[in-house]
Coordinates of C-alpha atoms in Angstrom, one line a residue:
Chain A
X1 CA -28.4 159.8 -97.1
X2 CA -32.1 159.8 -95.8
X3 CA -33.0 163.0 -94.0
X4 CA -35.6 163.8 -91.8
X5 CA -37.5 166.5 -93.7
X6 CA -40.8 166.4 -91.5
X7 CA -39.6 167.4 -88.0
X8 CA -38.3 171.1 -87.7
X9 CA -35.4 171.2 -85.5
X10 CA -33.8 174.1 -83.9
X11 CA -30.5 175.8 -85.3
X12 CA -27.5 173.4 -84.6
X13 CA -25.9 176.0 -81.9
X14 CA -29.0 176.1 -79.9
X15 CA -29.2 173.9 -76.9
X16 CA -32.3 172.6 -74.7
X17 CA -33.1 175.0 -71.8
X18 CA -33.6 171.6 -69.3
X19 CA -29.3 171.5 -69.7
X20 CA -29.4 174.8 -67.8
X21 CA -31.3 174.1 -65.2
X22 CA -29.5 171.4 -63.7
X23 CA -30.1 170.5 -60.0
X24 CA -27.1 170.3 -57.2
X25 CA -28.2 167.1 -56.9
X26 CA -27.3 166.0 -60.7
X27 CA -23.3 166.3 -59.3
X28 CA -22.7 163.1 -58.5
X29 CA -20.7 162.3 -55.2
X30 CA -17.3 160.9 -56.4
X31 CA -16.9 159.0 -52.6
X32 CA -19.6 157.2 -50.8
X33 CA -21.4 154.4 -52.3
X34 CA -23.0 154.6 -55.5
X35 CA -26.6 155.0 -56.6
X36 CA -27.7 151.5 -57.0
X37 CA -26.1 150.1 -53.3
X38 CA -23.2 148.7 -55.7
X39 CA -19.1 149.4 -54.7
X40 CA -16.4 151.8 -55.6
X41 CA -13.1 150.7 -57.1
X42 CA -14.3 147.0 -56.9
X43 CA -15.6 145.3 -59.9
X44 CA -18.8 144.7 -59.1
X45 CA -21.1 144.7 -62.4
X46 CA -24.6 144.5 -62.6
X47 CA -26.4 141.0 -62.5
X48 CA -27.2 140.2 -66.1
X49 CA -29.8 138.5 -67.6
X50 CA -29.6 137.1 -71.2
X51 CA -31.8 134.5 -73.3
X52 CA -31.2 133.5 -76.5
X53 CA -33.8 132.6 -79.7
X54 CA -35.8 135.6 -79.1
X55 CA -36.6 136.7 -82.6
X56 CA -38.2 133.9 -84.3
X57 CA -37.5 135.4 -87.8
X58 CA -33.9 135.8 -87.4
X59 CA -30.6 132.8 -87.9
X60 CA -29.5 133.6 -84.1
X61 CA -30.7 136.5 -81.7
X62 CA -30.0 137.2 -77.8
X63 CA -31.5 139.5 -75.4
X64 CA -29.4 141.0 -72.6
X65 CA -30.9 143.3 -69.7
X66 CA -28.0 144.3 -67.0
X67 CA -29.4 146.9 -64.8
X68 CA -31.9 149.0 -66.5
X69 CA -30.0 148.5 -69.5
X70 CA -31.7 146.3 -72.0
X71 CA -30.6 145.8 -75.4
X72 CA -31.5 143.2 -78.1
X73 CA -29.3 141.4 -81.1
X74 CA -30.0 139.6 -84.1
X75 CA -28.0 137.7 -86.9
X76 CA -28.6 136.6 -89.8
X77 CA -26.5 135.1 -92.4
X78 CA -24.3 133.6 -93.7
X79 CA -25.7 135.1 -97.4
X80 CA -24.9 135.7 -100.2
X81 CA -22.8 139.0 -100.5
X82 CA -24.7 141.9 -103.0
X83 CA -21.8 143.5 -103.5
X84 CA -18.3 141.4 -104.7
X85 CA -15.0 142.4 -104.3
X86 CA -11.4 141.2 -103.7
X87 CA -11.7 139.9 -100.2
X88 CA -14.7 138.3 -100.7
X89 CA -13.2 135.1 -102.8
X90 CA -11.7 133.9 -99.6
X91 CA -13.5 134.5 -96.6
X92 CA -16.6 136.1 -95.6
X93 CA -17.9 139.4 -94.7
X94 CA -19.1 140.9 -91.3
X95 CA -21.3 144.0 -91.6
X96 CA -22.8 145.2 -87.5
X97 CA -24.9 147.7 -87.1
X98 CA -26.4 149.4 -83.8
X99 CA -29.3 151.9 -83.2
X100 CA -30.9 153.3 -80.4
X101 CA -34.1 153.6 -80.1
X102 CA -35.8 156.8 -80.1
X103 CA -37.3 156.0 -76.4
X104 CA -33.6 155.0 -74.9
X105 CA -32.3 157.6 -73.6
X106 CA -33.6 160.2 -71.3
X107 CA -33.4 162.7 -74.0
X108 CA -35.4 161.5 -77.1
X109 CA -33.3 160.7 -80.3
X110 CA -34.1 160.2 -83.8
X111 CA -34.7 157.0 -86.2
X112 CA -32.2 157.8 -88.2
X113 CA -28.6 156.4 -87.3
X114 CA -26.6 159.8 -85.7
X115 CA -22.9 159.9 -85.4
X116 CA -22.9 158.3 -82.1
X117 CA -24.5 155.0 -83.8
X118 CA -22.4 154.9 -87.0
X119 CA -19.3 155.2 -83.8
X120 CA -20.3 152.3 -82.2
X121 CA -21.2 150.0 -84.7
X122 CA -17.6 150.5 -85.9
X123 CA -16.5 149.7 -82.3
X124 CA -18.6 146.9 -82.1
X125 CA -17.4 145.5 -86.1
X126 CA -13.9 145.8 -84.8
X127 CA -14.7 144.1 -81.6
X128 CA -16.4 140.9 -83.1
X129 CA -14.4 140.8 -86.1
X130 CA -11.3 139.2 -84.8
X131 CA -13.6 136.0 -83.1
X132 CA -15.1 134.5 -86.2
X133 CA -14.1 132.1 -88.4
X134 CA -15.3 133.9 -91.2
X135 CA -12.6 132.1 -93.8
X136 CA -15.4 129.0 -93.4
X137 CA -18.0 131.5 -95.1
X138 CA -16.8 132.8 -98.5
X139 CA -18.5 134.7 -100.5
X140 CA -21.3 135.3 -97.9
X141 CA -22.1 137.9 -96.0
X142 CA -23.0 137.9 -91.7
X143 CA -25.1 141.0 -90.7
X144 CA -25.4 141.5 -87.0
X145 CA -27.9 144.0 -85.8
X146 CA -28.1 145.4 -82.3
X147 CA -31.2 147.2 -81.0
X148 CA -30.8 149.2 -77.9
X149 CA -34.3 149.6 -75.7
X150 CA -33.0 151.8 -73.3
X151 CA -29.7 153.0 -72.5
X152 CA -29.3 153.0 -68.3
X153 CA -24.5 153.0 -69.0
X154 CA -22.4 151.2 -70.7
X155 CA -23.8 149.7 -73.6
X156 CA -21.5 149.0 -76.2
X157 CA -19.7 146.5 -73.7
X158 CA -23.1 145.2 -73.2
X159 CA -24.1 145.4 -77.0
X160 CA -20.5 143.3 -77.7
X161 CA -22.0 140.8 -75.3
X162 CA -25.3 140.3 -76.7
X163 CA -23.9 140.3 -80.2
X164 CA -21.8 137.4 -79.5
X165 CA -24.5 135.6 -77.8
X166 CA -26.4 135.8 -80.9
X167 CA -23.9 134.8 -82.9
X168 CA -23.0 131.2 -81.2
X169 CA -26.7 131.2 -81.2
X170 CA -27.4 131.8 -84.9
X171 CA -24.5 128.3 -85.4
X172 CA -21.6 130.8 -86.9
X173 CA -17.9 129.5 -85.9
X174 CA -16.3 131.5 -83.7
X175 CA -13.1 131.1 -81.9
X176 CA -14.0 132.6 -78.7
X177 CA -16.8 134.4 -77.3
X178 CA -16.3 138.2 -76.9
X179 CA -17.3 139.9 -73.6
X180 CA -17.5 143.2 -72.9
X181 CA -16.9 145.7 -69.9
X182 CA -16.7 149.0 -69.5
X183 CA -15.9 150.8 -66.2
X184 CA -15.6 154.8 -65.7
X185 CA -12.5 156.8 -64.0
X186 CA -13.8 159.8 -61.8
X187 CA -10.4 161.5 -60.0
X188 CA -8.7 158.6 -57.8
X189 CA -11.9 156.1 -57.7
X190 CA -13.2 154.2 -60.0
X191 CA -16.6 152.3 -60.8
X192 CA -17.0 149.3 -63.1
X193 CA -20.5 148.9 -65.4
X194 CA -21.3 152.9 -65.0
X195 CA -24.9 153.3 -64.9
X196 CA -26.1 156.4 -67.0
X197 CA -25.9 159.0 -65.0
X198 CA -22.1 157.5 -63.8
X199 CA -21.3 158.3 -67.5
X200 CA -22.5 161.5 -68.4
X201 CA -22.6 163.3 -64.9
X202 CA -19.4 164.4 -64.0
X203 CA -18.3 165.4 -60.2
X204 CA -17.4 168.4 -59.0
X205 CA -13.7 167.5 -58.2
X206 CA -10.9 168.9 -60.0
X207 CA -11.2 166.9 -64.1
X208 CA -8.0 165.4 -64.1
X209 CA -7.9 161.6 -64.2
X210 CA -11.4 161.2 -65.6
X211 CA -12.5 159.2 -68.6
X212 CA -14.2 155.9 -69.5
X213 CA -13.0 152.2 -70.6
X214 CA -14.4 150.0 -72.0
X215 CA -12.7 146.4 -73.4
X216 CA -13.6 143.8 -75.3
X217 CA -12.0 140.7 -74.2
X218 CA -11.6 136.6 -75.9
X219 CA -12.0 134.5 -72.4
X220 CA -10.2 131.6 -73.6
X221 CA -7.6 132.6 -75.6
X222 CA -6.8 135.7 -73.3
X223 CA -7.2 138.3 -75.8
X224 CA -8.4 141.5 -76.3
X225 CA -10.1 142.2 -79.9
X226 CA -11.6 146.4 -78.8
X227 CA -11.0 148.8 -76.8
X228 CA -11.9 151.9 -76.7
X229 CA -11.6 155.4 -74.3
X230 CA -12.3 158.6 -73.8
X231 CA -11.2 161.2 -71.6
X232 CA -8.3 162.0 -69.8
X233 CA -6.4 159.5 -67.6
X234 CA -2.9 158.5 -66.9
X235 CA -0.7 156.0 -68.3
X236 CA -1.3 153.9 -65.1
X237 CA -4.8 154.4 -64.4
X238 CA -5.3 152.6 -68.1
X239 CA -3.6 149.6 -67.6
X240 CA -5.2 149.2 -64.4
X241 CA -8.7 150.0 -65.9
X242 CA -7.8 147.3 -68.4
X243 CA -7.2 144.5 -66.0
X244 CA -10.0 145.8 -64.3
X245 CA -12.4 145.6 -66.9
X246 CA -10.8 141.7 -67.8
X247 CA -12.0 140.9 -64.2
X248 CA -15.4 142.1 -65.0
X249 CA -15.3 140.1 -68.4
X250 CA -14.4 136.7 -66.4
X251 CA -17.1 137.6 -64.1
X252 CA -19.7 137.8 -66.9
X253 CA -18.4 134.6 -68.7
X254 CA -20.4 131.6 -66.6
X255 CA -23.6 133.4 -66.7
X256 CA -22.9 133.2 -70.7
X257 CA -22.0 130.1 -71.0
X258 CA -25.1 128.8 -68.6
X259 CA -27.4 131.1 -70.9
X260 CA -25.7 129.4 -73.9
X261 CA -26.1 125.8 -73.0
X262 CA -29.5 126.4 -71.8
X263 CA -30.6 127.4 -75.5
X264 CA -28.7 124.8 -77.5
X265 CA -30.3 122.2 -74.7
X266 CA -34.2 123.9 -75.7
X267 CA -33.2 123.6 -79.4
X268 CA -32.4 119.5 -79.1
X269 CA -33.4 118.4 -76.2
X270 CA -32.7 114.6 -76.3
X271 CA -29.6 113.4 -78.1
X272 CA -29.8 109.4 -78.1
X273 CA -26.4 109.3 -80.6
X274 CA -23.5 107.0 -78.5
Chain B
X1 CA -24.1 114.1 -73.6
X2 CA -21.5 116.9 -72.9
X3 CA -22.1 120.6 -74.0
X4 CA -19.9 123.0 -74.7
X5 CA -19.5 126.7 -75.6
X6 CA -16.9 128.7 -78.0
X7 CA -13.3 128.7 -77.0
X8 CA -13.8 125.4 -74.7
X9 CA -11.0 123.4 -74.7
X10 CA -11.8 120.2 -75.5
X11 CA -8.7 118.4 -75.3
X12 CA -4.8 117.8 -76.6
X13 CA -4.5 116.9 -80.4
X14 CA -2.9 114.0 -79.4
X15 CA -5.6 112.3 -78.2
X16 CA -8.8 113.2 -81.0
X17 CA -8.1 114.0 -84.6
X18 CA -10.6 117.1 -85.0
X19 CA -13.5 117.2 -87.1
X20 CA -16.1 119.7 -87.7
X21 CA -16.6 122.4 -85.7
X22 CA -13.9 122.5 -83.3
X23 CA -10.3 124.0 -84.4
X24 CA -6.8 123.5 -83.5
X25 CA -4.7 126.2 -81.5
X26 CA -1.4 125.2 -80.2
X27 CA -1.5 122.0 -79.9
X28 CA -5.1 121.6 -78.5
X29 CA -8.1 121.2 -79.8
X30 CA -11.1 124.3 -78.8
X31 CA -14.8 124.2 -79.9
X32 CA -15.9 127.2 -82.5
X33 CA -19.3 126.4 -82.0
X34 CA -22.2 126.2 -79.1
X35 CA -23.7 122.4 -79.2
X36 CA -22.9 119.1 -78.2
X37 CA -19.7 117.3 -78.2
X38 CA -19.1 114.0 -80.3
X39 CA -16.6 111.8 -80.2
X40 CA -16.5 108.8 -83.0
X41 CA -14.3 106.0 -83.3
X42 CA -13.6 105.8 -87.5
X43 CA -11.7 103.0 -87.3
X44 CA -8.7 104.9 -87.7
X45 CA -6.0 105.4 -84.3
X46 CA -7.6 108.3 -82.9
X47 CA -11.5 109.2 -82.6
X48 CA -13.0 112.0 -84.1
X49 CA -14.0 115.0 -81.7
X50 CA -16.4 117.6 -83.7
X51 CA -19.0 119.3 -82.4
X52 CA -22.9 119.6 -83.5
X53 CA -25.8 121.7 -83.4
X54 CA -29.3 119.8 -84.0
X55 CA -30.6 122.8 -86.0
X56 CA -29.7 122.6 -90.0
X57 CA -25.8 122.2 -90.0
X58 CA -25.2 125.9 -92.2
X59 CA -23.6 124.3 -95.6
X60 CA -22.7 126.3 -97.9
X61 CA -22.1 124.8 -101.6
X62 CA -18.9 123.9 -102.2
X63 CA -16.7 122.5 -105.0
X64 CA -17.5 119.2 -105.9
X65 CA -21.0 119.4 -104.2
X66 CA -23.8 118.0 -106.0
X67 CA -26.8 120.5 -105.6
X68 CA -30.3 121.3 -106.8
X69 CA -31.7 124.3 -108.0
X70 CA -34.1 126.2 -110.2
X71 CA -33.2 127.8 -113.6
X72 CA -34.0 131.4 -113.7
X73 CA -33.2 132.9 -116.8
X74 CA -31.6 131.3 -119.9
X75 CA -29.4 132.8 -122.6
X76 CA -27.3 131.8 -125.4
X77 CA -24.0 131.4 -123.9
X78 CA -25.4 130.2 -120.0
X79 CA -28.2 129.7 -117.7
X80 CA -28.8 131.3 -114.7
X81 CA -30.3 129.2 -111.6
X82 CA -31.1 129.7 -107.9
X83 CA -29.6 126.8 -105.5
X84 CA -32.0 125.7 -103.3
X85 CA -30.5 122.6 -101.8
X86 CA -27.2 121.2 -101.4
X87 CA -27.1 117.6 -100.7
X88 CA -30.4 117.0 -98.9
X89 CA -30.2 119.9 -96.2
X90 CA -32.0 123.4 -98.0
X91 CA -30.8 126.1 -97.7
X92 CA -32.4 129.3 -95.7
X93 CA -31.0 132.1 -98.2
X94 CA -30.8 131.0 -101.7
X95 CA -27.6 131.4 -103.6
X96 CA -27.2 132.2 -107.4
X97 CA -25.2 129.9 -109.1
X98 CA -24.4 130.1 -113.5
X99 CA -24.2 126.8 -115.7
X100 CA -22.1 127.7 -118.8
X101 CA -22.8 126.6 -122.0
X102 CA -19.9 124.1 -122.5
X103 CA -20.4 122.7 -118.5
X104 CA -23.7 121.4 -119.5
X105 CA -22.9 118.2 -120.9
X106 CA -19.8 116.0 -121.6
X107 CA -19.5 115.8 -125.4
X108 CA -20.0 117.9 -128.1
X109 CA -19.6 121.0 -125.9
X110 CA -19.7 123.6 -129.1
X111 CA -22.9 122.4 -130.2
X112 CA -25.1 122.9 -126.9
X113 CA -27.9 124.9 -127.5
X114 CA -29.5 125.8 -123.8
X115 CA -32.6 126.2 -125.3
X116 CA -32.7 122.9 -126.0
X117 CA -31.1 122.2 -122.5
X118 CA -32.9 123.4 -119.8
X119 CA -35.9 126.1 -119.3
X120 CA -36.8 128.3 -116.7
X121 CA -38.5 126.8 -113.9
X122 CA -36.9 123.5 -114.3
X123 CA -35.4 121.8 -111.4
X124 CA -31.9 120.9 -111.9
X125 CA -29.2 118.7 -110.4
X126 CA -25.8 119.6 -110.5
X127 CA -22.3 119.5 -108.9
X128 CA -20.5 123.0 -107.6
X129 CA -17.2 122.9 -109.8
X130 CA -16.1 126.6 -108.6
X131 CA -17.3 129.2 -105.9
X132 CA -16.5 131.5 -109.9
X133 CA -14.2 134.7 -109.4
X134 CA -15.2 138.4 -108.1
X135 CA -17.9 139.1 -111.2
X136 CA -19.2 135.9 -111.3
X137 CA -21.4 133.4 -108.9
X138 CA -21.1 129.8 -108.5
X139 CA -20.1 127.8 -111.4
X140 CA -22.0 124.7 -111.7
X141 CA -21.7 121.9 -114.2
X142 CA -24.1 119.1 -115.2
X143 CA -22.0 117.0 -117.7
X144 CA -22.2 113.9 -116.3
X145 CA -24.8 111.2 -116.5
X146 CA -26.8 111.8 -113.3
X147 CA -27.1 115.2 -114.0
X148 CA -29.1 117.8 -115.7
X149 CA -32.9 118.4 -115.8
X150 CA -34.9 116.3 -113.1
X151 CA -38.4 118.0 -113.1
X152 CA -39.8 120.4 -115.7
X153 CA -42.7 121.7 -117.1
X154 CA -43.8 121.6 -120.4
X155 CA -45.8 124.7 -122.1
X156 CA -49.3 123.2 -120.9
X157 CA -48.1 123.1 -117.9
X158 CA -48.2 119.2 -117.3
X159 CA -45.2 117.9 -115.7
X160 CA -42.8 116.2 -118.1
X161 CA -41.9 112.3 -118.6
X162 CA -38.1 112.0 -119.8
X163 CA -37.7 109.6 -122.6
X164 CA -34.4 109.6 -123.3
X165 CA -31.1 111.8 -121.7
X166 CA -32.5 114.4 -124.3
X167 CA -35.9 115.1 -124.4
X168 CA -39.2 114.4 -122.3
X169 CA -42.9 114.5 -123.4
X170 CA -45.9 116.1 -121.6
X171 CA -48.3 113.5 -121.0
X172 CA -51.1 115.6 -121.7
X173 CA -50.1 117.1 -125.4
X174 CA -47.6 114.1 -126.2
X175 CA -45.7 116.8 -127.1
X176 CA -41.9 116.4 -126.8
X177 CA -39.7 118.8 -125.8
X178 CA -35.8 119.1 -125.7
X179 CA -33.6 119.0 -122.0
X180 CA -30.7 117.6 -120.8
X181 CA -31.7 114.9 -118.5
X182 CA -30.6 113.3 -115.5
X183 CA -30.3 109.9 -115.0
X184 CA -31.9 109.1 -112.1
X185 CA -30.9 106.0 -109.7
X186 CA -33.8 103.4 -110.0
X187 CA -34.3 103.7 -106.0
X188 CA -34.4 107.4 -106.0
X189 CA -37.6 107.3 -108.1
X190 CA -40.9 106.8 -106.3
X191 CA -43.5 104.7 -107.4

């Protein structure tokens, strides 16, 4: 496993003095309207924008900006497969994998893939998994690489997005499209597409009922191939965060489809077959 | 010229029969991929809906396949080759592919030598016969007439005439050297 040997860190105990000195104003309100002018306990997500064929070099690749969050995806493959085993005779192999970059996040991170990375590209594996065809590819191999340029909330529900972009992009069968959304329980409200202070801040009310969502969701055939959560919430306040994040999901899926037909119309524009 | 996404529905089964790149789900048939939708009339009762992209269709080789490629490496018992196309569409990532000793031609299978078969750096035709078991790569055979050896090289680096199904002569050295040759179709071959 590569380590860094040239940067000294601190002792693993020892935390950054900037954690301690924390402003009142860092508590974020948990009434009242939200940072960015956007609603409470209504699922209003960020506009996105996404293009696809941004990375000449790659089979399929999508960009995705929603909010300040902007995060890139590429895919190539089908390939060969280096490594051969049992499963490999019949259908095909999906292998994801998602960084951060070291300028992301407000705090700056490292080049080589943490814990929090390895986590979410085993989210995001899971997520996409169920939605290809990937018995029409054996013995081959898909990678799927997602890039994150800064992290502003929720990015592995964005990241699932983009991903699946690039992959109807890149000409890989799929079933369905995966979508992603993630919203963010704080006491008796909610708010769906957290930016990053949303996430990480927490309020100053009591801690019960508070936790994050976020789903990955098959528009067409009505399923749900990830979820994942964390905190503490009620039986109740799930299922409703589900069907509140599948309301996001259906919200996001024309501006897919638009940025989807837009590329495959740029790729061939004329089509003079009857 | 109607486009459509992933997971469209496209219509019931009862109307199209589907073809490529669409599936069927319950009755109805959904697109898998993002391109344009086609809809032929074969001939047969019901059209054929399947879906296209413009860009290279992704093919992989498959059994039965004819396919060219370049031999690698030889050895006593096989040669190892790289496929580079299959049909007429190339590929992007190559795929490794083995031709055994008895696959390369149709009679007298013990007494193939594939030195006297192919060499590296020849260009091959041949057809896919198995996508070959977890140790192994694609199994390839060229015992059939239109198979075999279609361009090579000989060791002066001129590139070779064939003769006859087993050998072809430099032009430069008139020297003649031993492959198994494909018999290629008279309008195939440019002037």
């Amino acid at each position: 496993m590569p380590t860094d040997t040239k940067r000294v860190r601190g002792p693993e105990v020892s935390q950054s003095p900037s954690l301690f000195s924390c402003d009142p104003a860092a508590v974020l309100p948990s009434k009242g309207p939200r940072a960015d002018g956007r609603r409470r306990d209504q699922v209003d997500v960020r506009p996105v924008f996404v293009r696809c064929g941004l990375v000449s070099q790659a089979k399929g690749s999508a960009y995705l900006e929603a909010g300040n969050t902007k995060l890139m995806c590429c895919v190539y493959g089908p390939r060969e497969t280096d490594r051969k085993d049992e499963t490999d005779m019949k259908c095909g192999r999906l292998t994801t994998d998602m960084r951060f970059a070291p300028f992301s996040c407000p705090e700056r991170g490292s080049w080589i893939q943490g814990s929090q990375d390895k986590d979410f590209s085993l989210m995001l594996h899971e997520s996409l998994q169920p939605a290809i065809c990937l018995h029409k590819y054996p013995r081959s191999q898909i990678e799927v690489s997602v890039m994150v340029l800064e992290n502003s909330g929720s990015v592995l529900a964005h990241a699932v997005t983009c991903a699946s972009l690039a992959l109807a992009d890149a000409g890989i069968e799929m079933y369905d499209l995966v979508l992603g959304c993630s919203m963010r329980q704080d006491g008796t409200s909610y708010v769906v597409d957290p930016s990053y202070m949303e996430e990480n801040g927490c309020s100053s009310v009591s801690c019960e009922n508070q936790g994050g969502l976020t789903v990955a969701f098959l528009p067409s055939l009505n399923q749900i191939s990830g979820l994942q959560s964390d905190g503490d919430m009620t039986e109740e306040t799930l299922t409703a965060g589900v069907r509140t994040c599948i309301e996001g999901c259906y919200k996001l899926y024309p501006v897919i489809q638009r940025a989807l037909t837009k590329a495959v119309r740029k790729a061939a524009p004329s089509q003079s077959e009857s | 010229m109607k486009l459509c996404v992933p997971g469209d529905k496209l219509c019931s089964s009862e109307d199209c029969i589907p073809g490529t790149g669409v599936y069927l789900r319950h009755g109805y048939i959904y697109s898998s991929l993002a391109g344009y939708v086609l809809r032929k009339n074969e001939g047969e009762e019901l059209p054929v809906i399947s879906v296209v992209r413009e860009t290279e269709t992704q093919l992989l080789p498959d059994v039965g396949a004819i396919v060219t490629c370049k031999v690698t490496s030889i050895n006593p018992r096989f040669a190892k080759v790289h496929i580079l196309y299959v049909g007429s569409t190339p590929l992007k990532d190559r795929f490794r592919g083995t031709i055994r000793k008895e696959d390369v031609r149709a009679t007298e299978k013990d007494k193939v030598e594939t030195y006297k078969s192919f060499r590296p750096g020849d260009i091959v035709l041949a057809k896919v016969i198995s996508l070959g078991d977890v140790q192994s790569n694609y199994l390839l055979t060229t015992a059939e007439n239109e198979l075999g050896v279609v361009v090579a090289h000989s060791e002066a680096g001129a590139q070779m005439v064939p003769i006859s199904w087993c050998e072809m002569q430099c032009p430069l050295t008139h020297s003649k050297e031993f492959r198994k040759v494909a018999r290629v179709q008279p309008e195939y071959l440019q002037a």
